Coordinates of C-alpha atoms in Angstrom, one line a residue:
M758 CA 98.8 77.2 99.5
E759 CA 95.9 75.2 101.0
S760 CA 95.7 76.9 104.4
I761 CA 95.2 80.3 102.7
L762 CA 92.5 78.9 100.4
E763 CA 90.7 77.5 103.5
H764 CA 90.9 80.9 105.2
F765 CA 89.4 82.4 102.0
K766 CA 86.6 79.9 101.9
A767 CA 85.8 80.7 105.6
I768 CA 85.7 84.4 104.7
T769 CA 83.4 83.9 101.7
A770 CA 80.9 82.0 103.9
I771 CA 80.3 85.2 106.0
P772 CA 78.2 88.1 104.6
R773 CA 80.3 91.2 104.1
C774 CA 78.6 93.4 101.5
S775 CA 79.6 97.0 102.0
Y776 CA 77.5 98.6 104.9
H777 CA 76.6 95.0 106.0
T778 CA 79.8 93.8 107.6
T779 CA 79.0 93.2 111.3
K780 CA 79.4 89.4 111.1
M781 CA 82.7 89.7 109.3
K782 CA 83.9 92.2 111.9
E783 CA 83.0 89.8 114.7
Y784 CA 84.8 86.9 112.9
I785 CA 88.0 89.0 112.5
C786 CA 88.0 90.0 116.2
E787 CA 87.4 86.4 117.4
F788 CA 90.2 85.1 115.1
A789 CA 92.7 87.7 116.2
H790 CA 91.9 87.2 119.9
S791 CA 92.4 83.4 119.5
L792 CA 95.9 84.0 118.3
G793 CA 96.8 86.3 121.2
F794 CA 96.6 89.6 119.3
S795 CA 95.4 92.8 121.0
V796 CA 92.4 94.1 119.1
H797 CA 91.2 97.7 118.9
E798 CA 88.1 98.8 117.0
D799 CA 87.3 102.5 116.1
H800 CA 84.0 104.3 115.8
V801 CA 83.4 103.2 112.2
G802 CA 84.4 99.6 112.4
N803 CA 88.1 99.5 111.5
I804 CA 89.9 96.7 113.3
L805 CA 93.6 97.1 114.4
C806 CA 95.3 94.0 115.7
H807 CA 98.9 93.9 117.0
K808 CA 101.1 91.4 118.7
G809 CA 104.7 91.8 120.1
A810 CA 106.8 94.7 118.7
P811 CA 105.8 94.9 115.0
Q812 CA 107.7 96.9 112.3
V813 CA 105.3 96.0 109.5
C814 CA 101.5 96.5 109.4
L815 CA 99.6 94.4 106.8
Q816 CA 96.3 96.0 105.6
A817 CA 93.2 94.9 103.7
H818 CA 89.6 95.9 103.6
Y819 CA 86.9 93.5 104.8
D820 CA 83.9 94.6 102.8
M821 CA 83.2 93.5 99.2
V822 CA 81.2 94.4 96.1
C823 CA 78.2 92.1 96.0
I824 CA 76.7 91.4 92.6
G825 CA 74.7 88.3 91.9
N826 CA 74.0 85.5 94.4
T827 CA 76.4 86.2 97.2
H828 CA 74.3 84.6 100.0
P829 CA 76.3 82.5 100.1
I830 CA 79.1 82.7 97.6
E831 CA 79.6 79.4 95.8
I832 CA 83.3 78.7 95.2
V833 CA 84.3 77.0 91.9
M834 CA 87.9 75.8 91.2
E835 CA 89.1 75.6 87.6
G836 CA 92.7 74.4 87.8
T837 CA 94.6 77.1 89.8
L838 CA 91.8 79.7 89.4
V839 CA 89.2 80.4 92.1
K840 CA 85.9 81.7 90.7
A841 CA 82.3 82.1 92.0
K842 CA 79.1 80.7 90.6
N843 CA 76.7 83.5 89.5
S844 CA 78.3 86.2 91.8
T845 CA 81.3 88.3 92.5
L846 CA 84.0 86.3 94.2
G847 CA 85.1 88.8 96.8
A848 CA 88.8 88.0 96.3
D849 CA 89.0 91.8 96.3
N850 CA 90.0 92.0 99.2
G851 CA 89.1 88.7 100.7
M852 CA 92.3 87.0 99.4
G853 CA 94.3 89.8 101.0
M854 CA 92.5 89.1 104.3
A855 CA 93.2 85.3 103.9
I856 CA 97.0 86.0 103.5
M857 CA 96.8 88.2 106.6
F858 CA 95.1 85.5 108.6
W859 CA 97.9 83.1 107.5
A860 CA 100.6 85.6 108.5
M861 CA 98.9 86.1 111.9
E862 CA 99.3 82.4 112.5
H863 CA 103.0 82.4 111.7
N864 CA 104.3 85.6 113.3
E865 CA 104.8 86.9 116.9
N866 CA 105.6 90.5 115.9
L867 CA 102.9 91.8 113.5
E868 CA 100.3 94.5 113.1
C869 CA 97.2 94.0 111.0
L870 CA 94.7 96.6 110.0
F871 CA 91.3 95.5 108.6
T872 CA 89.4 98.5 107.2
V873 CA 85.7 98.8 106.6
D874 CA 83.5 100.0 103.6
E875 CA 86.4 100.6 101.2
E876 CA 84.2 99.7 98.2
V877 CA 81.8 102.6 98.8
G878 CA 84.3 105.4 99.0
L879 CA 87.2 104.4 101.3
I880 CA 85.0 105.2 104.3
G881 CA 87.0 103.3 106.8
A882 CA 90.4 104.6 105.7
M883 CA 89.1 108.2 105.6
Q884 CA 88.0 108.0 109.2
F885 CA 90.8 105.9 110.7
R886 CA 92.4 107.7 113.6
L887 CA 94.0 104.9 115.7
P888 CA 97.9 105.1 116.0
L889 CA 99.9 102.5 114.1
K890 CA 102.8 100.9 116.0
S891 CA 104.5 100.0 112.8
S892 CA 106.5 102.4 110.5
Y893 CA 105.7 100.5 107.4
L894 CA 102.3 99.7 105.8
L895 CA 101.9 96.9 103.3
N896 CA 98.6 97.1 101.6
L897 CA 97.3 93.8 100.0
D898 CA 94.7 95.2 97.7
A899 CA 96.7 95.4 94.5
E900 CA 95.5 93.0 91.8
E901 CA 98.5 92.0 89.6
E902 CA 101.3 89.8 90.9
G903 CA 104.8 91.0 90.5
E904 CA 103.9 94.7 90.6
I905 CA 104.6 97.2 93.3
Y906 CA 102.1 100.1 93.6
I907 CA 103.4 103.4 95.1
G908 CA 100.5 105.6 94.0
C909 CA 96.8 105.6 93.1
A910 CA 94.0 107.7 91.8
G911 CA 91.8 109.9 93.9
G912 CA 88.0 109.6 93.5
M913 CA 84.9 111.7 93.8
D914 CA 81.2 110.7 93.2
V915 CA 78.9 113.0 91.3
I916 CA 75.2 112.4 91.9
A917 CA 72.7 114.0 89.5
S918 CA 69.0 114.0 90.2
L919 CA 65.9 115.1 88.4
K920 CA 62.4 115.4 90.0
L921 CA 60.2 113.8 87.4
Q922 CA 57.0 115.3 85.9
Y923 CA 54.5 113.1 84.2
M924 CA 52.0 113.5 81.4
P925 CA 49.2 111.2 80.4
L926 CA 49.9 108.7 77.5
D927 CA 47.9 108.9 74.3
E928 CA 45.5 106.0 74.1
E929 CA 46.8 104.9 70.7
I930 CA 50.5 104.9 71.6
K931 CA 52.4 101.6 71.9
L932 CA 54.6 100.6 74.8
Y933 CA 57.9 98.7 74.5
E934 CA 60.6 97.5 76.9
I935 CA 64.2 97.9 75.6
S936 CA 66.8 96.0 77.6
A937 CA 70.5 95.7 77.6
F938 CA 71.6 92.7 79.6
N939 CA 74.5 90.2 80.1
F940 CA 77.1 92.8 79.3
T941 CA 80.6 92.0 80.5
G942 CA 80.9 94.4 83.4
G943 CA 84.1 95.3 85.2
H944 CA 85.8 97.6 87.6
S945 CA 85.3 101.3 86.9
G946 CA 89.0 102.0 87.6
V947 CA 91.3 99.2 86.5
D948 CA 89.0 98.1 83.7
I949 CA 87.9 101.5 82.4
D950 CA 90.5 101.5 79.6
K951 CA 89.7 97.9 78.4
K952 CA 87.0 99.0 76.0
I953 CA 84.3 97.2 78.1
P954 CA 80.9 98.4 76.8
S955 CA 78.5 100.0 79.3
A956 CA 74.9 98.7 79.2
I957 CA 73.6 102.1 80.2
K958 CA 75.5 103.8 77.4
A959 CA 74.4 101.2 74.8
L960 CA 70.8 101.8 75.8
G961 CA 71.3 105.5 75.7
Y962 CA 72.7 105.4 72.2
E963 CA 69.7 103.3 71.0
L964 CA 67.2 105.7 72.6
L965 CA 68.7 108.6 70.7
K966 CA 67.9 106.9 67.4
H967 CA 64.1 106.8 68.0
E968 CA 61.3 109.3 68.6
V969 CA 60.2 107.8 72.0
L970 CA 58.9 108.9 75.3
L971 CA 60.3 107.5 78.5
V972 CA 58.0 105.7 80.9
S973 CA 60.7 104.3 83.2
L974 CA 64.5 103.8 83.2
H975 CA 66.9 102.0 85.4
G976 CA 70.3 100.3 85.0
G977 CA 73.7 99.4 86.5
E978 CA 74.7 97.6 89.6
R979 CA 77.3 99.7 91.5
R980 CA 78.5 103.2 91.1
N981 CA 82.1 101.9 90.7
A982 CA 81.2 99.0 88.3
I983 CA 80.8 99.3 84.6
P984 CA 77.1 98.6 84.1
K985 CA 76.1 95.1 83.0
S986 CA 72.4 95.8 82.4
A987 CA 69.9 98.6 81.8
T988 CA 66.2 98.7 80.9
A989 CA 63.8 101.4 79.6
I990 CA 60.1 101.3 79.1
V991 CA 59.2 103.7 76.3
A992 CA 56.2 104.8 74.4
S993 CA 56.3 105.1 70.6
K994 CA 53.8 106.0 67.9
T995 CA 55.5 103.7 65.4
P996 CA 56.6 100.1 65.7
L997 CA 59.9 99.9 67.4
H998 CA 62.9 97.9 66.2
V999 CA 66.4 98.1 67.7
E1000 CA 69.6 98.2 65.6
D1001 CA 72.0 97.1 68.3
T1002 CA 72.0 93.3 68.4
R1003 CA 73.1 93.3 72.1
L1004 CA 69.7 94.8 73.0
H1005 CA 66.3 93.2 73.2
V1006 CA 62.9 94.8 72.6
K1007 CA 59.5 93.5 73.3
S1008 CA 56.0 95.0 73.2
L1009 CA 54.1 95.6 76.4
E1010 CA 50.5 95.9 77.4
K1011 CA 49.7 99.2 78.9
G1012 CA 48.5 97.8 82.2
S1013 CA 49.4 100.3 84.9
H1014 CA 51.6 102.4 82.6
T1015 CA 49.4 105.4 81.9
K1016 CA 51.9 108.3 82.0
Y1017 CA 55.3 109.2 80.5
I1018 CA 58.1 111.4 81.8
A1019 CA 57.8 114.9 80.6
Q1020 CA 61.6 115.5 80.6
S1021 CA 62.2 112.5 78.4
S1022 CA 64.2 114.5 75.8
S1023 CA 66.6 115.9 78.4
I1024 CA 67.1 112.5 80.0
I1025 CA 67.8 110.8 76.7
K1026 CA 70.2 113.5 75.7
A1027 CA 72.1 113.1 79.0
L1028 CA 72.4 109.4 78.4
G1029 CA 73.7 109.9 74.9
A1030 CA 76.0 112.8 75.6
F1031 CA 77.6 111.6 78.8
A1032 CA 81.3 110.8 78.0
Q1033 CA 81.8 107.4 79.6
G1034 CA 85.3 106.1 80.1
V1035 CA 88.9 107.5 79.9
R1036 CA 89.1 111.3 79.6
E1037 CA 92.9 111.7 79.7
W1038 CA 95.9 109.4 79.5
D1039 CA 99.1 109.6 81.6
R1040 CA 101.9 108.7 79.2
E1041 CA 104.6 108.5 81.9
L1042 CA 102.6 106.0 84.1
D1043 CA 100.9 104.4 81.1
I1044 CA 97.5 104.4 82.8
P1045 CA 94.4 106.6 82.6
S1046 CA 95.0 110.0 84.1
M1047 CA 91.2 110.9 84.4
S1048 CA 88.1 108.8 83.9
I1049 CA 84.5 108.7 84.8
N1050 CA 81.8 105.9 85.0
L1051 CA 78.1 106.3 84.9
G1052 CA 77.4 103.4 87.2
I1053 CA 73.7 103.6 88.1
V1054 CA 70.5 105.1 86.8
S1055 CA 67.6 104.7 89.2
D1056 CA 64.0 105.9 89.4
F1057 CA 62.7 106.0 93.0
E1058 CA 59.6 107.9 94.3
G1059 CA 59.5 110.2 91.3
V1060 CA 63.2 111.2 91.3
L1061 CA 65.5 110.0 88.5
R1062 CA 69.1 109.7 89.8
F1063 CA 72.4 109.2 87.9
D1064 CA 75.4 108.0 90.1
C1065 CA 78.8 108.6 88.6
A1066 CA 82.3 107.7 89.8
A1067 CA 85.1 110.1 88.8
R1068 CA 88.8 109.3 89.2
A1069 CA 92.0 111.2 88.6
M1070 CA 95.7 110.6 89.4
D1071 CA 96.0 114.1 90.9
D1072 CA 93.7 116.2 93.0
E1073 CA 93.6 119.2 90.7
N1074 CA 92.3 117.2 87.7
L1075 CA 89.9 115.3 90.0
A1076 CA 88.3 118.6 91.0
I1077 CA 88.1 119.8 87.4
L1078 CA 86.5 116.6 86.3
A1079 CA 83.9 116.6 89.1
H1080 CA 83.0 120.3 88.4
E1081 CA 82.7 119.7 84.7
T1082 CA 80.4 116.7 85.3
V1083 CA 78.2 118.8 87.7
A1084 CA 78.0 121.5 85.1
F1085 CA 77.1 119.0 82.4
F1086 CA 74.1 117.7 84.3
K1087 CA 72.9 121.1 85.4
A1088 CA 72.9 122.3 81.8
L1089 CA 70.3 119.6 81.1
G1090 CA 68.1 120.6 84.0
F1091 CA 69.4 118.2 86.7
E1092 CA 70.5 119.0 90.2
A1093 CA 74.0 117.7 90.8
V1094 CA 76.3 117.4 93.8
Q1095 CA 79.7 116.1 94.6
E1096 CA 80.4 113.7 97.5
G1097 CA 82.8 111.1 98.8
W1098 CA 86.1 112.9 98.0
H1099 CA 89.3 110.9 98.6
G1100 CA 92.6 112.3 97.4
A1101 CA 95.1 110.8 95.1
W1102 CA 98.2 109.0 96.6
K1103 CA 101.1 110.6 94.8
P1104 CA 103.8 108.2 93.8
E1105 CA 106.9 108.3 96.0
M1106 CA 110.1 106.1 95.8
T1107 CA 110.7 105.4 99.5
L1108 CA 113.3 103.1 101.1
F1109 CA 110.5 100.7 102.1
A1110 CA 109.4 100.6 98.4
Q1111 CA 113.0 99.7 97.4
R1112 CA 113.2 97.0 100.0
V1113 CA 109.9 95.5 98.9
Q1114 CA 111.2 95.5 95.3
G1115 CA 114.4 93.7 96.5
V1116 CA 112.2 90.9 98.0
M1117 CA 109.8 90.8 95.0
K1118 CA 112.7 90.3 92.6
E1119 CA 113.5 86.9 94.1
F1120 CA 110.1 85.8 92.7
Y1121 CA 109.6 88.3 89.9
P1122 CA 113.0 89.4 88.4
H1123 CA 111.2 92.2 86.5
A1124 CA 109.2 93.5 89.4
T1125 CA 108.3 97.2 88.6
F1126 CA 106.9 100.2 90.4
K1127 CA 103.5 101.3 89.2
A1128 CA 100.6 103.5 90.1
I1129 CA 97.0 102.3 89.7
H1130 CA 93.9 104.1 88.3
A1131 CA 91.8 103.0 91.2
G1132 CA 91.4 103.8 94.9
L1133 CA 93.9 102.3 97.4
E1134 CA 93.6 103.2 101.0
C1135 CA 97.4 103.8 101.6
G1136 CA 97.2 107.6 101.0
E1137 CA 94.3 108.1 103.3
L1138 CA 95.8 106.0 106.0
I1139 CA 99.3 107.4 106.1
M1140 CA 98.2 111.0 106.0
R1141 CA 96.3 110.5 109.2
Q1142 CA 99.2 109.3 111.3
A1143 CA 101.2 111.6 113.5
K1144 CA 104.5 109.9 112.6
K1145 CA 105.8 109.3 109.1
I1146 CA 104.6 106.0 107.6
E1147 CA 105.9 104.5 104.4
A1148 CA 103.5 102.5 102.3
V1149 CA 103.4 100.1 99.4
S1150 CA 100.7 98.0 97.8
I1151 CA 101.0 94.5 96.4
G1152 CA 98.7 91.6 95.8
P1153 CA 97.9 88.4 93.9
T1154 CA 96.4 88.4 90.4
I1155 CA 92.7 89.1 90.5
R1156 CA 90.9 89.5 87.2
Y1157 CA 87.6 91.2 86.5
P1158 CA 86.9 92.4 90.0
H1159 CA 83.4 93.9 90.7
S1160 CA 81.9 91.5 88.2
Q1161 CA 80.6 88.0 88.1
R1162 CA 83.6 87.0 86.0
E1163 CA 85.9 87.8 89.0
E1164 CA 88.7 85.2 89.4
C1165 CA 91.9 84.8 91.4
D1166 CA 95.0 82.8 90.6
M1167 CA 96.1 80.7 93.5
N1168 CA 99.7 80.4 92.3
S1169 CA 99.9 84.2 92.6
V1170 CA 98.4 84.0 96.1
S1171 CA 101.1 81.5 97.1
N1172 CA 103.9 83.7 95.7
T1173 CA 102.4 86.8 97.4
A1174 CA 102.2 85.1 100.7
F1175 CA 105.9 84.1 100.6
I1176 CA 106.8 87.7 99.6
V1177 CA 104.7 89.1 102.5
Q1178 CA 106.5 86.7 105.0
N1179 CA 109.9 87.7 103.6
I1180 CA 109.2 91.4 103.9
I1181 CA 108.2 90.8 107.5
N1182 CA 111.4 88.8 108.1
T1183 CA 113.4 91.7 106.6
Y1184 CA 112.3 93.9 109.4
K1185 CA 113.2 91.4 112.1
E1186 CA 116.9 92.1 111.6

């Protein structure tokens, strides 16, 4: 559908990395006003637009994960696939926004909610307080056509930090840089079970094999992305050769590197022992029940920091996983805290969900109900409304979100748009 693609291109031309979304917010407000929608903005930047007497509220978030050269995003078409050159595409959730813009042009009774900073902990959804006029919420942040999501994982971030102590390097010791780069990357929720290797973990495994001292360490791109790259500068008394062919090692001149990290052993043990990936499987839903991703390792002003994203399909297991992770880091001498809690959206078979399935089956005869091992804003949004709101999440097919391989199938976008319109039409009766 050409008009939706044009909306998406306009969206990708505007900067909207999480925490840096002001220009996108202004664009949404101007677009909605131009079509005669009433526009309300709350204290954190959520934008609620309505027109007429709506029964259905469409919802998407307007920030994106920015990896690579996203200023600007360069769109590439390969047949029906939309991709980006050397960056994340931002179809998560820009394509949902584009469908909403298209729907706003074609409906006189509609409500649209654009939430902010979803990618950094559902911040907008967790602080949303404006009353919805509609009784039905249709989230457009799912990433597989023909599937109807009625539940999602909760999330919690665990931040471990270690104040570094330094010791002088021996004059005779040699320095090396070990780097893991050009790993696949992926979403720490929906891709966590796809056996995508972590660059941080690959580097950690390699460091465990050698008698080395750490001089510096950094890796990863986003807390909620499987790391694509990681680099360590190490000191070794013997020539260093790596066994992992995905890693590269080169010798360095000492230059300004005159000290090593005194806690090298504990840090390397933490990297090696951290249990990256799926921790427990939900056989009924056939998705991960619990998982954790070590997304970022950073060294800033003498403090080493590990950023981890924990997920679980129920709040009790999420709390257990977060506490276990804190205990793991503390046992190795780190300080560790939990932050950014958002609860799981427990699957529920509502009348709205059944109606959505009836519409979906016109396009996808085998449309099924599912839950997703990632954060959707539905649970946070509906629990903050005074009246009962029924919610469902659908969306076009988006592959490899949160990575530079991200791509979106425009055929699925077209189908999703028609489904959205038919759902809106259902509630005109």
